[in-house]
Coordinates of N, CA and C in Angstrom, one line a residue:
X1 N -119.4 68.9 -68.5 CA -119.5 70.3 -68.9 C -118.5 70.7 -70.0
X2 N -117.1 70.2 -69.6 CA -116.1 70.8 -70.5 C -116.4 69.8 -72.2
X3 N -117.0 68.4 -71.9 CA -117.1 67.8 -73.5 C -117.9 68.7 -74.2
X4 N -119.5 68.7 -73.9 CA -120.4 69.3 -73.7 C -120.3 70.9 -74.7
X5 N -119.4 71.3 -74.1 CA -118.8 72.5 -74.7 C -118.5 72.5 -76.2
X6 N -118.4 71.4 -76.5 CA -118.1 70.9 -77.9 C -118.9 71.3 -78.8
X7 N -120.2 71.6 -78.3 CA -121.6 71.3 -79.2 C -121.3 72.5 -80.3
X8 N -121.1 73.6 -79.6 CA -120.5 74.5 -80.4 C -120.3 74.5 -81.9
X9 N -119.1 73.8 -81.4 CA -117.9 73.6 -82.7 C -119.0 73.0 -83.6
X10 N -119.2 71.5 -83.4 CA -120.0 70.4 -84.0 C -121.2 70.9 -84.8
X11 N -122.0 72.3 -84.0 CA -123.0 72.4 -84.1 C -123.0 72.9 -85.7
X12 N -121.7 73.9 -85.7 CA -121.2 74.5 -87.4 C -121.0 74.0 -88.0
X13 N -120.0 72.6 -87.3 CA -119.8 71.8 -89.1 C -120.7 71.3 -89.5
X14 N -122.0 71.1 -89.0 CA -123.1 70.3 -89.0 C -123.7 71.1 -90.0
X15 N -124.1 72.4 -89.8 CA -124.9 73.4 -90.4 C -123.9 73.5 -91.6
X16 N -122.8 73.6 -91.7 CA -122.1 73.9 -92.6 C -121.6 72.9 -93.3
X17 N -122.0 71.3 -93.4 CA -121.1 70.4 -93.7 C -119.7 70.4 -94.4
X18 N -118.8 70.7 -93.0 CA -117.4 71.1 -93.4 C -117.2 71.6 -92.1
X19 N -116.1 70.4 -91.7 CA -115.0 70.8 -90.7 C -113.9 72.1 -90.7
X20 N -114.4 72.6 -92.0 CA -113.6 74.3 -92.3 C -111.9 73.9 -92.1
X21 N -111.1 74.6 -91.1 CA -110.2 74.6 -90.6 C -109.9 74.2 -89.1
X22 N -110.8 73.8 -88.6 CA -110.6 72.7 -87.2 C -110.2 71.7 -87.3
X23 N -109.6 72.0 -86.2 CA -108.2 70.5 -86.1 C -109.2 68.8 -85.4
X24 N -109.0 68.1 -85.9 CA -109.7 66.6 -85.2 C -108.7 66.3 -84.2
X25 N -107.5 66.3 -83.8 CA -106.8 65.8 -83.0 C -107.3 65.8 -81.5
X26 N -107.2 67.1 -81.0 CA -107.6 67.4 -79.7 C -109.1 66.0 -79.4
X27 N -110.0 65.9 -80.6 CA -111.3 65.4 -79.8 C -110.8 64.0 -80.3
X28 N -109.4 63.4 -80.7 CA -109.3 62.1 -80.9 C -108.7 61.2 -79.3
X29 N -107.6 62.5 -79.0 CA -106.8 62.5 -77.8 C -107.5 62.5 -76.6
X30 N -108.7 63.6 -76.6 CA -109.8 63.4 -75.6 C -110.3 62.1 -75.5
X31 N -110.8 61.7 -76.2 CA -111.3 59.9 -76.2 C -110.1 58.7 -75.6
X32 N -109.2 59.4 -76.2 CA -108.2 57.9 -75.3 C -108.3 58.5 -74.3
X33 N -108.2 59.4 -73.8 CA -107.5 60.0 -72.4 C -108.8 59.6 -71.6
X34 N -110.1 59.8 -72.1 CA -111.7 59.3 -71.3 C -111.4 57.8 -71.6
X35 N -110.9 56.8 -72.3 CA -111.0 55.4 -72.4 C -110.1 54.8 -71.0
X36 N -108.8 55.5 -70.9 CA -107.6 55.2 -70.2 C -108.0 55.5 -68.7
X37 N -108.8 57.2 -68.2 CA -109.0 57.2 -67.3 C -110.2 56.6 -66.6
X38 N -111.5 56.1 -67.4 CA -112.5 55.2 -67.0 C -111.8 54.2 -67.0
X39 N -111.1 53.6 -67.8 CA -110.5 52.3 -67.1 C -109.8 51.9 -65.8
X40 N -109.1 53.1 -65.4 CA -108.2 53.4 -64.1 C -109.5 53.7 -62.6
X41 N -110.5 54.1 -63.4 CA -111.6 54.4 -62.2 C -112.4 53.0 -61.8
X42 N -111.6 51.9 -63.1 CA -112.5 50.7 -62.1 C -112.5 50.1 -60.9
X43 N -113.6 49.3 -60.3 CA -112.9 49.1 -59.0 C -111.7 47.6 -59.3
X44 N -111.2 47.4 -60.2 CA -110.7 46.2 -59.9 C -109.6 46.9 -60.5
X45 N -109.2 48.0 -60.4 CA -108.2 48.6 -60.6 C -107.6 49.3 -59.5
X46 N -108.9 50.5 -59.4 CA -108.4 51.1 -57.7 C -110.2 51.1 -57.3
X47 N -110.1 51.2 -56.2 CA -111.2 51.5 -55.2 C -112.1 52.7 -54.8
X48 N -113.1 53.1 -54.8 CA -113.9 54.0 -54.2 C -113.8 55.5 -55.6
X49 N -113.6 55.2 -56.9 CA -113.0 55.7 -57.7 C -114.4 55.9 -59.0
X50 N -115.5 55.7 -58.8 CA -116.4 55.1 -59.4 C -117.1 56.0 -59.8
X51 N -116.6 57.6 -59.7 CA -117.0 58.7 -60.5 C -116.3 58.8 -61.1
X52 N -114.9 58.6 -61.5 CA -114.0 59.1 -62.3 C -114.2 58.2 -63.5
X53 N -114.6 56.3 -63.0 CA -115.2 55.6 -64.1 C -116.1 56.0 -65.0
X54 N -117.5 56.9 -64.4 CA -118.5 57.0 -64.7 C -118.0 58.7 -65.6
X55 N -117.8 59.6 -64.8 CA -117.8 60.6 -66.0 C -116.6 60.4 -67.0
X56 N -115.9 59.6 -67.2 CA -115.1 59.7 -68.1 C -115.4 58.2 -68.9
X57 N -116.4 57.6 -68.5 CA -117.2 56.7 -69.7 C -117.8 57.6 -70.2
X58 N -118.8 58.2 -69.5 CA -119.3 59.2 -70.9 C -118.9 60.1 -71.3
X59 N -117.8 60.1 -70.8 CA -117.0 61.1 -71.7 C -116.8 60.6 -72.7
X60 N -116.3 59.4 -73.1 CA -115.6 58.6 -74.1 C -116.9 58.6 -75.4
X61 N -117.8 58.0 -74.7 CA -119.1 58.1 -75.6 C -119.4 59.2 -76.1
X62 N -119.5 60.3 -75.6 CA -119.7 61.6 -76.2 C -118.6 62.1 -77.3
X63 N -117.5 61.9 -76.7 CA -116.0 62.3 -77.6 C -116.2 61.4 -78.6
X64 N -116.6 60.3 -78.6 CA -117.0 59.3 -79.8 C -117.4 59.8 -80.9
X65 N -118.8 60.1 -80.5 CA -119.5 61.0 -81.4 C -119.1 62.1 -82.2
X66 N -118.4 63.0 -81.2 CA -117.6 64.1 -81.9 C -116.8 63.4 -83.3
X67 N -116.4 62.1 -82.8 CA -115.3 62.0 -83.5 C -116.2 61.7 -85.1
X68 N -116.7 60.8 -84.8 CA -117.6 60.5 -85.7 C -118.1 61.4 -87.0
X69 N -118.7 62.9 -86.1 CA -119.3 63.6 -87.0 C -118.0 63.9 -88.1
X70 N -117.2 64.2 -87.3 CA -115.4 64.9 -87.8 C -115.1 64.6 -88.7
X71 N -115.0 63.1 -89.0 CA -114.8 61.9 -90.4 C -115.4 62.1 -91.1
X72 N -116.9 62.3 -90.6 CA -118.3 62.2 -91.0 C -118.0 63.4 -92.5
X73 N -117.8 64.7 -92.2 CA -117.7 66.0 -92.8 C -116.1 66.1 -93.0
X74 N -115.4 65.9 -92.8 CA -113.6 66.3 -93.3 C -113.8 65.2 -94.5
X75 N -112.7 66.4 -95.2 CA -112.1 66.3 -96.5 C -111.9 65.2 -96.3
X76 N -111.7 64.0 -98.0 CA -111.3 62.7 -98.0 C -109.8 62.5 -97.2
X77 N -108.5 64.1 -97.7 CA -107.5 63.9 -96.8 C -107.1 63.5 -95.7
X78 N -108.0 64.4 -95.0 CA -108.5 64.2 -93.2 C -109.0 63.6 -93.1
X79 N -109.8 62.8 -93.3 CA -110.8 61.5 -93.1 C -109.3 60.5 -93.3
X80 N -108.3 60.2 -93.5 CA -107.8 59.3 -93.8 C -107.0 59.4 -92.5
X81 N -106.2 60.6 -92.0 CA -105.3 61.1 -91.1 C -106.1 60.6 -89.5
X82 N -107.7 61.0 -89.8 CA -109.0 60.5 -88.7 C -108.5 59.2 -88.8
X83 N -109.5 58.7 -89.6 CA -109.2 57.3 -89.4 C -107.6 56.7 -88.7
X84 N -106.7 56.6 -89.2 CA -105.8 56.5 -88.7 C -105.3 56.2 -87.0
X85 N -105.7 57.8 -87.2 CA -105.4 58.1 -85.2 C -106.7 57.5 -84.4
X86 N -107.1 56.9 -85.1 CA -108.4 56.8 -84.4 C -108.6 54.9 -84.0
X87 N -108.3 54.7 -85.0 CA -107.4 53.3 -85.1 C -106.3 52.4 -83.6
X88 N -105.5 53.7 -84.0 CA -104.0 53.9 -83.4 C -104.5 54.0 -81.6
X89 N -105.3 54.9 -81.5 CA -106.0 54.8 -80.1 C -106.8 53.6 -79.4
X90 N -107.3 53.6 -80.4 CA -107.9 52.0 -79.8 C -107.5 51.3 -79.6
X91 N -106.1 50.8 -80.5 CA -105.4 49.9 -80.2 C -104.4 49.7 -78.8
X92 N -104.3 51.4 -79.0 CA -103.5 51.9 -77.8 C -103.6 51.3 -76.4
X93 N -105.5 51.8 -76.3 CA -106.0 51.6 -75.2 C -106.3 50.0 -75.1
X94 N -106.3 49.5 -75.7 CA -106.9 47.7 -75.7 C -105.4 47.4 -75.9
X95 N -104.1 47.6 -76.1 CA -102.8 46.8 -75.4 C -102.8 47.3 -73.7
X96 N -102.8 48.5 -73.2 CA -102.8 49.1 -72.1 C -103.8 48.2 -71.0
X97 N -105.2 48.1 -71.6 CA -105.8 47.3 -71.0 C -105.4 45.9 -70.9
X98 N -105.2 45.2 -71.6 CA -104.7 44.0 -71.5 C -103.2 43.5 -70.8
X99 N -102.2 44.3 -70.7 CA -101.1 44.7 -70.3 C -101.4 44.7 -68.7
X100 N -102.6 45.8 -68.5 CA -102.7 45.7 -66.9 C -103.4 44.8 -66.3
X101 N -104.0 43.7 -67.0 CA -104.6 42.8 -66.4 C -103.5 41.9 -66.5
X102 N -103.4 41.5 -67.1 CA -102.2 40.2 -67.3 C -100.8 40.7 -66.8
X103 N -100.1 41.6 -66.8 CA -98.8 41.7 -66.5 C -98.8 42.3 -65.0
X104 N -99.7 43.4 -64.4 CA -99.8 43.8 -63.1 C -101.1 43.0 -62.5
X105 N -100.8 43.0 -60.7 CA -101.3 43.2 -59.5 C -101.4 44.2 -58.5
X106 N -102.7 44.1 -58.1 CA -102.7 45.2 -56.9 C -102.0 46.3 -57.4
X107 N -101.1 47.2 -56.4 CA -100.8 48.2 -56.5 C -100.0 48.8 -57.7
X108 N -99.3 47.9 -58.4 CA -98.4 47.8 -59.3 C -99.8 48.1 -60.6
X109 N -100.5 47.4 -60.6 CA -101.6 47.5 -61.8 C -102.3 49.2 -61.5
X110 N -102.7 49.9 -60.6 CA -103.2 50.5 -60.2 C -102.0 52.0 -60.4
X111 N -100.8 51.7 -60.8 CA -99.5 52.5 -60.8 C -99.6 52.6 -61.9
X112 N -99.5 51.5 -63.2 CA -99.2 51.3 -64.5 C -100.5 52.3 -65.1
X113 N -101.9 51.9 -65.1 CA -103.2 52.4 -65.4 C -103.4 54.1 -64.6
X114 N -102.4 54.2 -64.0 CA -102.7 55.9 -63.3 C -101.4 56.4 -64.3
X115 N -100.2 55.6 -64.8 CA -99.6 56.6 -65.7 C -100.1 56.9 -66.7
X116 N -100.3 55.6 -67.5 CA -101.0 55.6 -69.0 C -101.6 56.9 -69.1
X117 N -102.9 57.2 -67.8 CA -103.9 58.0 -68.3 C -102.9 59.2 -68.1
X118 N -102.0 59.1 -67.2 CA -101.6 60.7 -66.6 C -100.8 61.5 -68.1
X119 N -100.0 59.9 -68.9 CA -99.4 60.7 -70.0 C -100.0 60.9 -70.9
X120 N -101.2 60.8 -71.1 CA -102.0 60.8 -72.6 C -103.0 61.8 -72.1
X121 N -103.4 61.9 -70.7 CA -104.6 63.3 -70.0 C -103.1 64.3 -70.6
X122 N -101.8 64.7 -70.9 CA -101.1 65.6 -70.6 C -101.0 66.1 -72.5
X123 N -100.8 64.6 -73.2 CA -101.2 64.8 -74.6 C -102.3 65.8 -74.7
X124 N -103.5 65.1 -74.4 CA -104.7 65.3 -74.6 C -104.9 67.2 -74.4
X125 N -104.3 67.7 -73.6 CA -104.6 69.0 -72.9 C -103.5 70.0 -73.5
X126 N -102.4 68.9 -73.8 CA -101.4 69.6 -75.2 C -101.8 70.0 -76.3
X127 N -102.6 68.8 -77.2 CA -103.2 68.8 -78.6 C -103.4 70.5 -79.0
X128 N -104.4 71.2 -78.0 CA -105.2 72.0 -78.4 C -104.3 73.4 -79.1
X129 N -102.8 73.2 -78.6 CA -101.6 73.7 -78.7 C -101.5 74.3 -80.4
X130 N -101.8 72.9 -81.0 CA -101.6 73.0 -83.2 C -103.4 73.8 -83.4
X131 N -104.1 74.4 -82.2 CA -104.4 75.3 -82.6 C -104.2 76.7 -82.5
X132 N -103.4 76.9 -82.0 CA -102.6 78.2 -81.7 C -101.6 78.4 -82.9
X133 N -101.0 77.3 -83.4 CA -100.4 77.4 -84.9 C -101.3 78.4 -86.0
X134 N -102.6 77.9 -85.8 CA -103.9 78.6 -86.6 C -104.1 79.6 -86.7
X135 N -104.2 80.1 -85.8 CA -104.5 81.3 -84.4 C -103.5 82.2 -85.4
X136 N -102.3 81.9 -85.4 CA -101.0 82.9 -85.0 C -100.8 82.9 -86.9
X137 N -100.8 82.0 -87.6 CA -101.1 81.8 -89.0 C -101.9 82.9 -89.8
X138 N -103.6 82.4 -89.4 CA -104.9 83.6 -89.9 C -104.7 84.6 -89.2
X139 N -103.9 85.4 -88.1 CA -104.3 86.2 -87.2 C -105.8 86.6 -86.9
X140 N -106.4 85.1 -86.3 CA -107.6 85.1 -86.2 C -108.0 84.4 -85.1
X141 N -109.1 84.3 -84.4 CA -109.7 83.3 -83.4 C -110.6 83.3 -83.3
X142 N -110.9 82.9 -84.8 CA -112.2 82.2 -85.3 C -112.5 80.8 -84.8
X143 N -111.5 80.3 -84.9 CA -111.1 78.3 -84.7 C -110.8 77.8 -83.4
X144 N -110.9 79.2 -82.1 CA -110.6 78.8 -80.8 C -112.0 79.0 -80.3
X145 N -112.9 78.3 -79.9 CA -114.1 78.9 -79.5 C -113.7 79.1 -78.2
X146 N -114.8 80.4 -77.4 CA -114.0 80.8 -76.4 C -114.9 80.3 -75.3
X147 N -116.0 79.8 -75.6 CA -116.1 78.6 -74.2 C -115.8 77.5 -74.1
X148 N -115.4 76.9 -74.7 CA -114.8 75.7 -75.0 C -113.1 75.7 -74.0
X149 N -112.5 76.9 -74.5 CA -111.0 76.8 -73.8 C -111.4 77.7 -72.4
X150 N -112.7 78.3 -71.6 CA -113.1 78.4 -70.6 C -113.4 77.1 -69.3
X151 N -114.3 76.1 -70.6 CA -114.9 75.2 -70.0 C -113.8 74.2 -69.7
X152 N -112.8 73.9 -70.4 CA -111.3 73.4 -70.0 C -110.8 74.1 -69.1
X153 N -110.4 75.3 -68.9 CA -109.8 76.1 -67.7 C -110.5 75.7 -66.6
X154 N -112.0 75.8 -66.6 CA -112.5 75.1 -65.2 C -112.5 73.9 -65.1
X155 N -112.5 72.8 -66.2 CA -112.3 71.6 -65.7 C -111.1 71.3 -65.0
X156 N -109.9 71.7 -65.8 CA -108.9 71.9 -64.8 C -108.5 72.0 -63.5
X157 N -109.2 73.3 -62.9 CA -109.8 73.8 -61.8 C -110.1 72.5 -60.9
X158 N -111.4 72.3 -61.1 CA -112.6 70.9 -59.9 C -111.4 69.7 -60.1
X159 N -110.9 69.5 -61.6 CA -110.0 68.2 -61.2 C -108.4 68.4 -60.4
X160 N -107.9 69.6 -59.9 CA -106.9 69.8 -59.9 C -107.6 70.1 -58.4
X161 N -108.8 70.8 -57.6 CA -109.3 71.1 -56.2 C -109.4 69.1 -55.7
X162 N -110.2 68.5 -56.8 CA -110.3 66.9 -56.3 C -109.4 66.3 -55.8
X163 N -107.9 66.5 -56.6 CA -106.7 65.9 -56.5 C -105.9 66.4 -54.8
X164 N -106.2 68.0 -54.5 CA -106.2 68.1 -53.4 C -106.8 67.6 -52.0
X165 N -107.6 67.3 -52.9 CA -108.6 66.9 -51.5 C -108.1 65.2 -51.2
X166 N -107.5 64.7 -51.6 CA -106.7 63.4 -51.5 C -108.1 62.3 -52.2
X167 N -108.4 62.3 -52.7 CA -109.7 61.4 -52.8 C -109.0 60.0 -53.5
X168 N -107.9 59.9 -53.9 CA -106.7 58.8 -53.9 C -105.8 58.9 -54.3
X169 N -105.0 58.0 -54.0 CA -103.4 58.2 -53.4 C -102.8 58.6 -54.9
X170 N -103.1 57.9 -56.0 CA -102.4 58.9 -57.4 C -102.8 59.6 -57.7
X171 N -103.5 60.0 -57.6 CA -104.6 61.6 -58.5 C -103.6 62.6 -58.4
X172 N -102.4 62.2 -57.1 CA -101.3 63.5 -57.1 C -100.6 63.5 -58.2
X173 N -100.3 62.7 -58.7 CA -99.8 62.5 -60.1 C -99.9 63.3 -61.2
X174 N -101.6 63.9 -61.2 CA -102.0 64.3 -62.4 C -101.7 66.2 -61.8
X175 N -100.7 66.0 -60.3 CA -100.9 67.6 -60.7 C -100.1 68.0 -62.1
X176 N -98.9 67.7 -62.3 CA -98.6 68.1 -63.2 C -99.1 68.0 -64.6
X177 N -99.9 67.2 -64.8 CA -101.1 67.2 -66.0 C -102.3 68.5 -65.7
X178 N -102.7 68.9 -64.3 CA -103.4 70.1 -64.6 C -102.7 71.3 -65.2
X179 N -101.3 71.2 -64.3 CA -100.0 72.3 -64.5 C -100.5 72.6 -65.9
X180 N -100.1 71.4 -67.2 CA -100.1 71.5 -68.1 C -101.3 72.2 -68.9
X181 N -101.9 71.3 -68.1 CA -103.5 72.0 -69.0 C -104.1 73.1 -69.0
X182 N -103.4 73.4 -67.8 CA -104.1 74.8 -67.4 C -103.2 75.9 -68.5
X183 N -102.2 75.7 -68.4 CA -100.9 76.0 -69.3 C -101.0 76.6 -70.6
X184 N -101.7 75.3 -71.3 CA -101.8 75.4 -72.7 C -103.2 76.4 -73.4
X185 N -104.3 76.6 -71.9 CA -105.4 76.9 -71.6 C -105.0 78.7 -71.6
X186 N -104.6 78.4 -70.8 CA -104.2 80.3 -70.4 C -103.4 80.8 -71.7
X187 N -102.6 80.3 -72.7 CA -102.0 80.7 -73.7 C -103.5 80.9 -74.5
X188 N -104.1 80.0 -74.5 CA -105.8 80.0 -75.8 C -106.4 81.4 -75.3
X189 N -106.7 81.2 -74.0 CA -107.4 82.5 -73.8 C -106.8 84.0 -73.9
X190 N -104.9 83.4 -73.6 CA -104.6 85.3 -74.7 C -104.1 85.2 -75.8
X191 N -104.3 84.5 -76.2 CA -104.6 84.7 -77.8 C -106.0 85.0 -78.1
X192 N -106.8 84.4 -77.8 CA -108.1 84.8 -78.2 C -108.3 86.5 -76.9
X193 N -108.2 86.8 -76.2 CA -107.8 88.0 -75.7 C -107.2 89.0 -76.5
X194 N -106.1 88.8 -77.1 CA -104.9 89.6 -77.9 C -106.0 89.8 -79.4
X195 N -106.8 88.8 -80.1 CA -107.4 89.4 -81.3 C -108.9 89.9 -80.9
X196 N -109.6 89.6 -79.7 CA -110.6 90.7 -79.5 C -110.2 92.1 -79.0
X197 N -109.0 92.0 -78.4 CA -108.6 93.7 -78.5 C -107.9 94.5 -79.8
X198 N -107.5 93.2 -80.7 CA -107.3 94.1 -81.8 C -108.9 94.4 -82.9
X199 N -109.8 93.5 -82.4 CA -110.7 94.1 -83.3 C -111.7 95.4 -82.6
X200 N -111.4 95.1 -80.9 CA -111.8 96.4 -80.4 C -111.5 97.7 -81.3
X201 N -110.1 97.7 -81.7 CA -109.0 98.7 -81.2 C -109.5 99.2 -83.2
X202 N -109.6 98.1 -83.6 CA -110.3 98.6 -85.3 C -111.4 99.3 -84.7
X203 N -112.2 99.0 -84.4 CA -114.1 99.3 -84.7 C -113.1 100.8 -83.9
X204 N -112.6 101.0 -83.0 CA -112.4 102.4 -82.5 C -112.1 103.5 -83.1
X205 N -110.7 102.9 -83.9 CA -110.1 103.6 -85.2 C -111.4 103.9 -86.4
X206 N -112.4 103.7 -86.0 CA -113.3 104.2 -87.2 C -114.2 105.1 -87.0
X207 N -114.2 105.7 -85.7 CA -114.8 106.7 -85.2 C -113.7 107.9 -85.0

């Protein structure tokens, strides 16, 4: 639901060929953080975990795509900066992967592959942050779409109620990654709050 949300954004630069002023980072960060945590959902990693594999493989695939279009339409500048991080991720996630097969066992491997994802799920839900730079720049929130930092808020939510519900032994880990997300989430929404009351507060003044 919360990738999904994306279509949005995608759906403009598509019609519009031009990534305008949206940031690529957030949907580069999303993909490692879906590569790192499908990998942690394997079972030869941890056990009974085989939804977390499965919606965060396609998550990855989908975030793929995003990324794709991104390069696809950004400036030659940003197409270079894309490329790059995008690079940089893969590589990231294919040492991480190889690292936990070869250097951990058992519980130890299952420790190492629940951090990775926990620090880069905290990146990933940070990113969205250098769009509030935007935000506060244009005094605008045009560039925060507002289901998008909704459909995050609730993802947050289900994965932060899951984590309670003990469904395995590290998922406690990632409270402090909802902490975060939720965090950087509730700032999007008042900001994008703070300029639909100021364009309330125009159309008012004109009566």
């Amino acid at each position: 639901f919360c990738l999904i949300e994306f279509r949005f954004t995608f759906k403009r630069i598509i019609e519009n060929k031009s990534t305008e002023q949206f940031s690529g980072i957030p949907y580069v960060m999303t993909f490692l953080n879906c590569l790192l945590s499908a990998w942690y959902g394997l079972p030869f990693i941890t056990s009974n975990n085989i939804l977390i594999a499965t919606v965060n493989g396609a998550g990855a695939a989908i975030e793929l795509i995003y990324v794709l279009i991104f390069f696809l339409y950004a400036p030659n500048k940003q197409k270079g900066k894309i490329l790059a991080m995008l690079i940089l991720v893969i590589l990231a996630f294919a040492a991480a992967a190889v690292i936990s097969v070869l250097a951990f066992h058992g519980k130890n491997r299952q420790l190492f592959c629940g951090t990775a994802a926990t620090i880069f799920s905290i990146v990933m839900y940070a990113s969205p942050m250098s769009i509030i730079r935007l935000v506060i720049k244009t005094k605008s929130v045009e560039y925060m779409p507002f289901f998008l930092s909704f459909a995050v808020v609730v993802s947050c939510s289900c994965w932060f109620t899951y984590a309670m519900l003990g469904m395995d032994p590290f998922v406690g880990i990632h409270y402090f990654k909802r902490c975060i997300g939720t965090l950087s989430d509730v700032f999007e929404m008042e900001a994008r709050l703070s300029g639909c009351i100021r364009k309330w507060d125009a159309i008012i003044r004109m009566f």
